[in-house]
């Protein structure tokens, strides 16, 4: 991790979403960073249970439950961000983002990074988001699947055909040649079979029983929008790039409108990255567990530098001995 390599180029901070969780995340970081320890301690106190222990020790089934996974990923991502800032401060460096963005759940981490909401508010919000989504998933079960190697018009057509058997939609436009579909089980299975028949390079059912970013989340979306309507929001200190439109959010009301439909509408990640590149971002730092976004960004644009600063990488950097002068 060489921050000096970025020079004066604009940097975008991006934060991962659900699916990046894994047992053990944040543990090494907690051991070497006081700033990270404060974040985990605050999360445990705010939520009233040992979220940190769930991150560090599992069990995986409990961590993967959307009610827990969402605040857990947010917490580890914020711990990574605070540990990085702690390190940069100690070395006299300053890496300030020109833009921030997050994939689905990661958008809430981006809002904390842009000072639109504080960490405690975000924790309570995503915990409730997870609960509402789980309730909707229990009432209207579904799933999601990734389709690789097919152009969007082809996927749109097979989704249209599969919709004859149930609700289904494109949920995530992750990168050129990678789309995620979401919907009811029968329609999802048909769409997956059609994708294979049309020569998809890969078709993979995701390990989730919730049809995120689809009409099956309509009830959760209405309830979440009611929460957002009364949520105190500040003006972003850093421009936030929206999931839904791929456009810049520069006011509290922009953010409120974005969040009102956040659960229901598709994630336009490709558009978000293209927007940041078009506005001058020449480097992207993925901050949080995993490194999925780094791979997606490299497929979207080969003109930018991409660095994955996950919790393990940051912990290794902090634990390394400081070179002698």
Short mmCIF file of C-alpha atoms in Angstrom, two decimals:
data_model
loop_
_atom_site.label_atom_id
_atom_site.label_comp_id
_atom_site.label_asym_id
_atom_site.label_seq_id
_atom_site.Cartn_x
_atom_site.Cartn_y
_atom_site.Cartn_z
CA UNK A 1 0.00 0.00 0.00
CA UNK A 2 1.90 3.01 -1.26
CA UNK A 3 -0.19 6.15 -0.86
CA UNK A 4 2.50 8.31 -2.44
CA UNK A 5 1.88 6.52 -5.75
CA UNK A 6 -1.37 8.43 -6.18
CA UNK A 7 0.34 11.81 -6.24
CA UNK A 8 -2.06 14.61 -6.99
CA UNK A 9 -4.50 12.47 -8.96
CA UNK A 10 -8.15 12.50 -7.80
CA UNK A 11 -8.97 9.43 -5.71
CA UNK A 12 -12.34 7.74 -5.26
CA UNK A 13 -13.09 5.72 -2.13
CA UNK A 14 -15.47 2.79 -2.81
CA UNK A 15 -17.04 0.45 -0.28
CA UNK A 16 -18.29 -3.14 -0.70
CA UNK A 17 -21.78 -4.50 -0.20
CA UNK A 18 -23.39 -7.67 1.09
CA UNK A 19 -21.63 -10.88 0.14
CA UNK A 20 -18.20 -9.58 1.16
CA UNK A 21 -18.65 -10.80 4.74
CA UNK A 22 -16.58 -13.73 6.03
CA UNK A 23 -15.78 -15.14 9.45
CA UNK A 24 -12.59 -13.60 10.80
CA UNK A 25 -13.01 -10.26 9.08
CA UNK A 26 -11.67 -7.37 11.10
CA UNK A 27 -9.98 -9.56 13.72
CA UNK A 28 -6.38 -8.84 12.74
CA UNK A 29 -7.20 -5.17 12.22
CA UNK A 30 -8.70 -4.95 15.70
CA UNK A 31 -5.48 -6.35 17.15
CA UNK A 32 -3.19 -3.72 15.59
CA UNK A 33 -5.29 -0.53 15.34
CA UNK A 34 -6.65 1.54 18.22
CA UNK A 35 -8.90 3.41 15.79
CA UNK A 36 -10.42 0.13 14.58
CA UNK A 37 -10.93 -1.08 18.16
CA UNK A 38 -12.94 2.06 18.92
CA UNK A 39 -15.19 1.38 15.93
CA UNK A 40 -15.88 -2.23 16.95
CA UNK A 41 -16.49 -1.19 20.57
CA UNK A 42 -18.97 1.46 19.45
CA UNK A 43 -20.81 -1.00 17.22
CA UNK A 44 -21.18 -3.49 20.08
CA UNK A 45 -22.52 -0.77 22.37
CA UNK A 46 -24.94 0.71 19.83
CA UNK A 47 -26.42 -2.64 18.77
CA UNK A 48 -26.44 -4.16 22.26
CA UNK A 49 -24.67 -7.39 21.33
CA UNK A 50 -21.14 -8.51 20.42
CA UNK A 51 -21.15 -7.82 16.69
CA UNK A 52 -17.35 -7.77 16.85
CA UNK A 53 -17.25 -11.35 18.11
CA UNK A 54 -19.61 -12.40 15.32
CA UNK A 55 -17.25 -10.82 12.77
CA UNK A 56 -14.15 -12.36 14.34
CA UNK A 57 -15.46 -15.82 15.28
CA UNK A 58 -18.79 -16.45 13.53
CA UNK A 59 -20.63 -18.78 13.22
CA UNK A 60 -20.90 -18.22 9.47
CA UNK A 61 -24.62 -18.98 9.32
CA UNK A 62 -25.34 -16.26 11.86
CA UNK A 63 -22.97 -13.78 10.22
CA UNK A 64 -24.55 -14.43 6.80
CA UNK A 65 -28.04 -13.61 8.10
CA UNK A 66 -28.84 -10.32 6.37
CA UNK A 67 -29.84 -8.72 9.67
CA UNK A 68 -26.28 -9.24 10.93
CA UNK A 69 -24.31 -9.15 7.69
CA UNK A 70 -25.33 -5.60 6.85
CA UNK A 71 -24.17 -3.91 10.09
CA UNK A 72 -21.12 -6.22 10.17
CA UNK A 73 -19.89 -5.17 6.72
CA UNK A 74 -20.56 -1.52 7.51
CA UNK A 75 -18.60 -1.81 10.77
CA UNK A 76 -15.57 -3.54 9.23
CA UNK A 77 -15.52 -1.02 6.37
CA UNK A 78 -15.60 1.94 8.76
CA UNK A 79 -12.93 0.29 10.94
CA UNK A 80 -10.76 -0.01 7.81
CA UNK A 81 -11.34 3.64 6.95
CA UNK A 82 -10.50 4.85 10.47
CA UNK A 83 -7.39 2.65 10.63
CA UNK A 84 -6.20 4.08 7.31
CA UNK A 85 -6.76 7.64 8.48
CA UNK A 86 -4.92 6.83 11.70
CA UNK A 87 -1.97 5.53 9.70
CA UNK A 88 -1.97 8.42 7.25
CA UNK A 89 -2.04 10.91 10.12
CA UNK A 90 0.88 9.19 11.87
CA UNK A 91 2.99 9.35 8.71
CA UNK A 92 2.06 12.93 7.86
CA UNK A 93 0.14 11.93 4.74
CA UNK A 94 -3.29 12.99 3.57
CA UNK A 95 -5.37 10.97 1.13
CA UNK A 96 -8.71 12.74 0.70
CA UNK A 97 -11.30 11.36 -1.71
CA UNK A 98 -12.67 13.40 -4.58
CA UNK A 99 -15.70 11.09 -4.67
CA UNK A 100 -17.16 8.27 -2.59
CA UNK A 101 -19.46 5.45 -3.63
CA UNK A 102 -20.59 2.08 -2.34
CA UNK A 103 -22.16 -0.99 -3.90
CA UNK A 104 -25.73 -1.42 -2.56
CA UNK A 105 -25.20 -1.70 1.23
CA UNK A 106 -21.81 -0.03 0.71
CA UNK A 107 -23.58 3.20 -0.17
CA UNK A 108 -24.32 3.65 3.54
CA UNK A 109 -20.61 3.39 4.31
CA UNK A 110 -20.01 6.02 1.64
CA UNK A 111 -22.57 8.30 3.32
CA UNK A 112 -20.69 7.98 6.62
CA UNK A 113 -17.40 8.72 4.84
CA UNK A 114 -19.01 11.84 3.31
CA UNK A 115 -20.35 12.90 6.75
CA UNK A 116 -23.99 12.76 5.58
CA UNK A 117 -24.83 10.52 8.55
CA UNK A 118 -22.81 9.43 11.55
CA UNK A 119 -21.69 5.86 12.16
CA UNK A 120 -24.22 5.21 14.94
CA UNK A 121 -27.12 6.34 12.77
CA UNK A 122 -25.87 4.24 9.86
CA UNK A 123 -25.57 1.17 12.10
CA UNK A 124 -29.15 1.44 13.31
CA UNK A 125 -30.34 2.17 9.78
CA UNK A 126 -28.72 -0.82 8.09
CA UNK A 127 -29.74 -3.13 10.91
CA UNK A 128 -33.35 -2.09 10.28
CA UNK A 129 -32.80 -2.32 6.52
CA UNK A 130 -31.67 -5.91 6.96
CA UNK A 131 -34.66 -6.73 9.16
CA UNK A 132 -37.15 -5.27 6.67
CA UNK A 133 -35.50 -7.08 3.76
CA UNK A 134 -35.55 -10.37 5.66
CA UNK A 135 -39.26 -9.94 6.45
CA UNK A 136 -40.02 -9.27 2.79
CA UNK A 137 -37.89 -12.25 1.80
CA UNK A 138 -39.78 -14.51 4.19
CA UNK A 139 -43.12 -13.26 2.85
CA UNK A 140 -42.07 -13.44 -0.82
CA UNK A 141 -39.09 -15.81 -1.15
CA UNK A 142 -36.70 -15.43 -4.03
CA UNK A 143 -33.06 -15.36 -4.95
CA UNK A 144 -30.35 -13.86 -7.11
CA UNK A 145 -27.96 -15.12 -9.77
CA UNK A 146 -24.91 -13.73 -11.54
CA UNK A 147 -24.69 -14.01 -15.33
CA UNK A 148 -21.29 -13.61 -16.97
CA UNK A 149 -20.42 -13.03 -20.59
CA UNK A 150 -23.74 -11.92 -22.06
CA UNK A 151 -24.57 -8.44 -23.30
CA UNK A 152 -27.30 -6.54 -21.49
CA UNK A 153 -29.87 -6.72 -24.35
CA UNK A 154 -29.55 -10.52 -24.32
CA UNK A 155 -30.08 -10.68 -20.56
CA UNK A 156 -33.02 -8.26 -20.80
CA UNK A 157 -34.64 -10.57 -23.35
CA UNK A 158 -34.18 -13.75 -21.33
CA UNK A 159 -35.51 -11.94 -18.24
CA UNK A 160 -38.55 -10.90 -20.28
CA UNK A 161 -39.13 -14.53 -21.28
CA UNK A 162 -38.64 -15.84 -17.75
CA UNK A 163 -41.09 -13.28 -16.36
CA UNK A 164 -43.89 -15.46 -17.73
CA UNK A 165 -43.26 -17.77 -14.76
CA UNK A 166 -42.84 -15.14 -12.04
CA UNK A 167 -41.31 -11.86 -10.94
CA UNK A 168 -37.75 -11.32 -12.15
CA UNK A 169 -35.57 -8.35 -13.04
CA UNK A 170 -31.98 -7.21 -13.58
CA UNK A 171 -30.81 -6.18 -10.11
CA UNK A 172 -27.15 -5.19 -10.56
CA UNK A 173 -25.23 -3.92 -13.58
CA UNK A 174 -21.83 -4.72 -12.07
CA UNK A 175 -19.50 -4.43 -15.06
CA UNK A 176 -19.55 -5.06 -18.80
CA UNK A 177 -20.44 -8.73 -19.12
CA UNK A 178 -21.52 -9.17 -15.49
CA UNK A 179 -25.16 -8.70 -14.56
CA UNK A 180 -27.09 -9.98 -11.56
CA UNK A 181 -30.74 -11.01 -11.86
CA UNK A 182 -33.17 -11.18 -8.97
CA UNK A 183 -36.63 -12.63 -8.50
CA UNK A 184 -38.88 -15.56 -7.67
CA UNK A 185 -37.34 -19.05 -7.70
CA UNK A 186 -39.14 -20.47 -10.75
CA UNK A 187 -38.43 -17.42 -12.90
CA UNK A 188 -34.85 -17.30 -11.68
CA UNK A 189 -34.20 -20.95 -12.57
CA UNK A 190 -35.71 -20.46 -16.04
CA UNK A 191 -33.63 -17.34 -16.66
CA UNK A 192 -30.48 -19.19 -15.58
CA UNK A 193 -31.24 -22.06 -17.98
CA UNK A 194 -31.91 -19.62 -20.83
CA UNK A 195 -28.64 -17.83 -20.09
CA UNK A 196 -26.69 -21.09 -20.37
CA UNK A 197 -28.46 -21.89 -23.65
CA UNK A 198 -27.43 -18.49 -25.01
CA UNK A 199 -23.78 -19.18 -24.26
CA UNK A 200 -23.18 -17.38 -20.97
CA UNK A 201 -19.60 -17.82 -19.77
CA UNK A 202 -20.87 -18.41 -16.28
CA UNK A 203 -24.21 -18.64 -14.46
CA UNK A 204 -24.08 -18.79 -10.67
CA UNK A 205 -26.86 -18.82 -8.11
CA UNK A 206 -25.87 -16.53 -5.24
CA UNK A 207 -26.08 -17.86 -1.66
CA UNK A 208 -29.01 -15.62 -0.70
CA UNK A 209 -32.74 -16.24 -0.30
CA UNK A 210 -33.67 -12.57 -0.64
CA UNK A 211 -34.44 -11.03 -4.04
CA UNK A 212 -32.73 -7.69 -3.42
CA UNK A 213 -33.31 -4.77 -5.78
CA UNK A 214 -36.43 -6.35 -7.25
CA UNK A 215 -40.21 -5.81 -6.95
CA UNK A 216 -40.25 -8.51 -4.24
CA UNK A 217 -38.75 -5.87 -1.96
CA UNK A 218 -41.67 -3.45 -2.47
CA UNK A 219 -43.01 -3.75 1.07
CA UNK A 220 -39.56 -3.30 2.62
CA UNK A 221 -38.92 -0.32 0.33
CA UNK A 222 -42.06 1.49 1.48
CA UNK A 223 -41.21 0.97 5.15
CA UNK A 224 -37.59 1.97 4.63
CA UNK A 225 -38.64 5.11 2.74
CA UNK A 226 -40.71 6.14 5.77
CA UNK A 227 -37.61 5.87 7.96
CA UNK A 228 -35.52 7.86 5.50
CA UNK A 229 -38.15 10.59 5.29
CA UNK A 230 -37.51 11.46 8.96
CA UNK A 231 -33.77 10.83 8.96
CA UNK A 232 -31.57 13.84 9.76
CA UNK A 233 -29.12 14.19 6.87
CA UNK A 234 -26.24 16.61 6.36
CA UNK A 235 -24.94 18.02 3.12
CA UNK A 236 -22.22 15.69 1.73
CA UNK A 237 -18.70 16.96 2.41
CA UNK A 238 -17.57 14.82 -0.54
CA UNK A 239 -19.68 14.17 -3.65
CA UNK A 240 -21.45 10.81 -3.36
CA UNK A 241 -22.09 8.82 -6.54
CA UNK A 242 -25.54 7.24 -6.49
CA UNK A 243 -26.28 3.54 -6.98
CA UNK A 244 -29.62 4.07 -8.68
CA UNK A 245 -28.68 6.70 -11.26
CA UNK A 246 -24.89 6.66 -11.32
CA UNK A 247 -25.07 10.43 -10.87
CA UNK A 248 -23.55 12.77 -8.28
CA UNK A 249 -25.43 13.47 -5.04
CA UNK A 250 -24.47 16.88 -3.67
CA UNK A 251 -27.35 17.71 -1.29
CA UNK A 252 -29.16 16.07 1.61
CA UNK A 253 -32.35 15.96 -0.44
CA UNK A 254 -30.54 14.21 -3.29
CA UNK A 255 -29.47 11.57 -0.78
CA UNK A 256 -32.97 11.25 0.68
CA UNK A 257 -34.47 10.60 -2.76
CA UNK A 258 -31.77 8.05 -3.52
CA UNK A 259 -32.32 6.12 -0.28
CA UNK A 260 -36.11 6.07 -0.63
CA UNK A 261 -35.83 3.68 -3.61
CA UNK A 262 -32.54 2.08 -2.63
CA UNK A 263 -33.88 -1.39 -1.76
CA UNK A 264 -36.19 -1.63 -4.75
CA UNK A 265 -34.31 -0.34 -7.78
CA UNK A 266 -31.26 -1.83 -9.57
CA UNK A 267 -27.66 -1.01 -8.68
CA UNK A 268 -26.02 0.77 -11.63
CA UNK A 269 -22.43 0.12 -10.55
CA UNK A 270 -20.99 0.35 -14.06
CA UNK A 271 -22.57 3.78 -14.54
CA UNK A 272 -21.30 4.91 -11.13
CA UNK A 273 -17.69 4.02 -11.96
CA UNK A 274 -17.92 5.53 -15.46
CA UNK A 275 -19.22 8.76 -13.91
CA UNK A 276 -16.28 8.98 -11.50
CA UNK A 277 -13.77 8.27 -14.25
CA UNK A 278 -15.40 10.89 -16.49
CA UNK A 279 -15.09 13.43 -13.67
CA UNK A 280 -11.38 12.85 -13.32
CA UNK A 281 -10.96 10.02 -10.82
CA UNK A 282 -7.75 8.29 -11.83
CA UNK A 283 -7.41 6.04 -8.77
CA UNK A 284 -9.89 3.92 -6.82
CA UNK A 285 -9.37 2.63 -3.28
CA UNK A 286 -11.68 -0.22 -2.28
CA UNK A 287 -11.96 -0.01 1.50
CA UNK A 288 -13.58 -2.84 3.44
CA UNK A 289 -13.74 -6.65 3.49
CA UNK A 290 -13.04 -8.54 0.27
CA UNK A 291 -11.91 -7.21 -3.07
CA UNK A 292 -14.87 -7.77 -5.39
CA UNK A 293 -15.22 -4.13 -6.40
CA UNK A 294 -11.57 -3.90 -7.43
CA UNK A 295 -12.10 -6.62 -10.02
CA UNK A 296 -15.26 -4.98 -11.32
CA UNK A 297 -13.61 -1.57 -11.64
CA UNK A 298 -10.71 -3.02 -13.60
CA UNK A 299 -13.19 -4.50 -16.08
CA UNK A 300 -15.06 -1.20 -16.38
CA UNK A 301 -11.97 0.95 -16.97
CA UNK A 302 -8.39 -0.03 -17.71
CA UNK A 303 -7.24 3.58 -17.45
CA UNK A 304 -7.39 3.87 -13.67
CA UNK A 305 -5.31 2.61 -10.76
CA UNK A 306 -7.20 0.29 -8.41
CA UNK A 307 -6.05 -0.71 -4.91
CA UNK A 308 -7.86 -3.13 -2.60
CA UNK A 309 -7.42 -2.04 1.01
CA UNK A 310 -9.27 -4.79 2.83
CA UNK A 311 -9.00 -5.40 6.56
CA UNK A 312 -6.27 -8.05 6.21
CA UNK A 313 -4.11 -5.90 3.94
CA UNK A 314 -4.39 -2.89 6.24
CA UNK A 315 -3.59 -5.01 9.31
CA UNK A 316 -0.47 -6.43 7.63
CA UNK A 317 0.69 -2.93 6.72
CA UNK A 318 0.15 -1.62 10.26
CA UNK A 319 1.92 -4.62 11.81
CA UNK A 320 4.97 -4.33 9.53
CA UNK A 321 8.03 -2.76 11.15
CA UNK A 322 8.74 0.85 10.20
CA UNK A 323 11.82 1.07 7.97
CA UNK A 324 14.84 2.71 9.58
CA UNK A 325 15.58 6.26 8.34
#
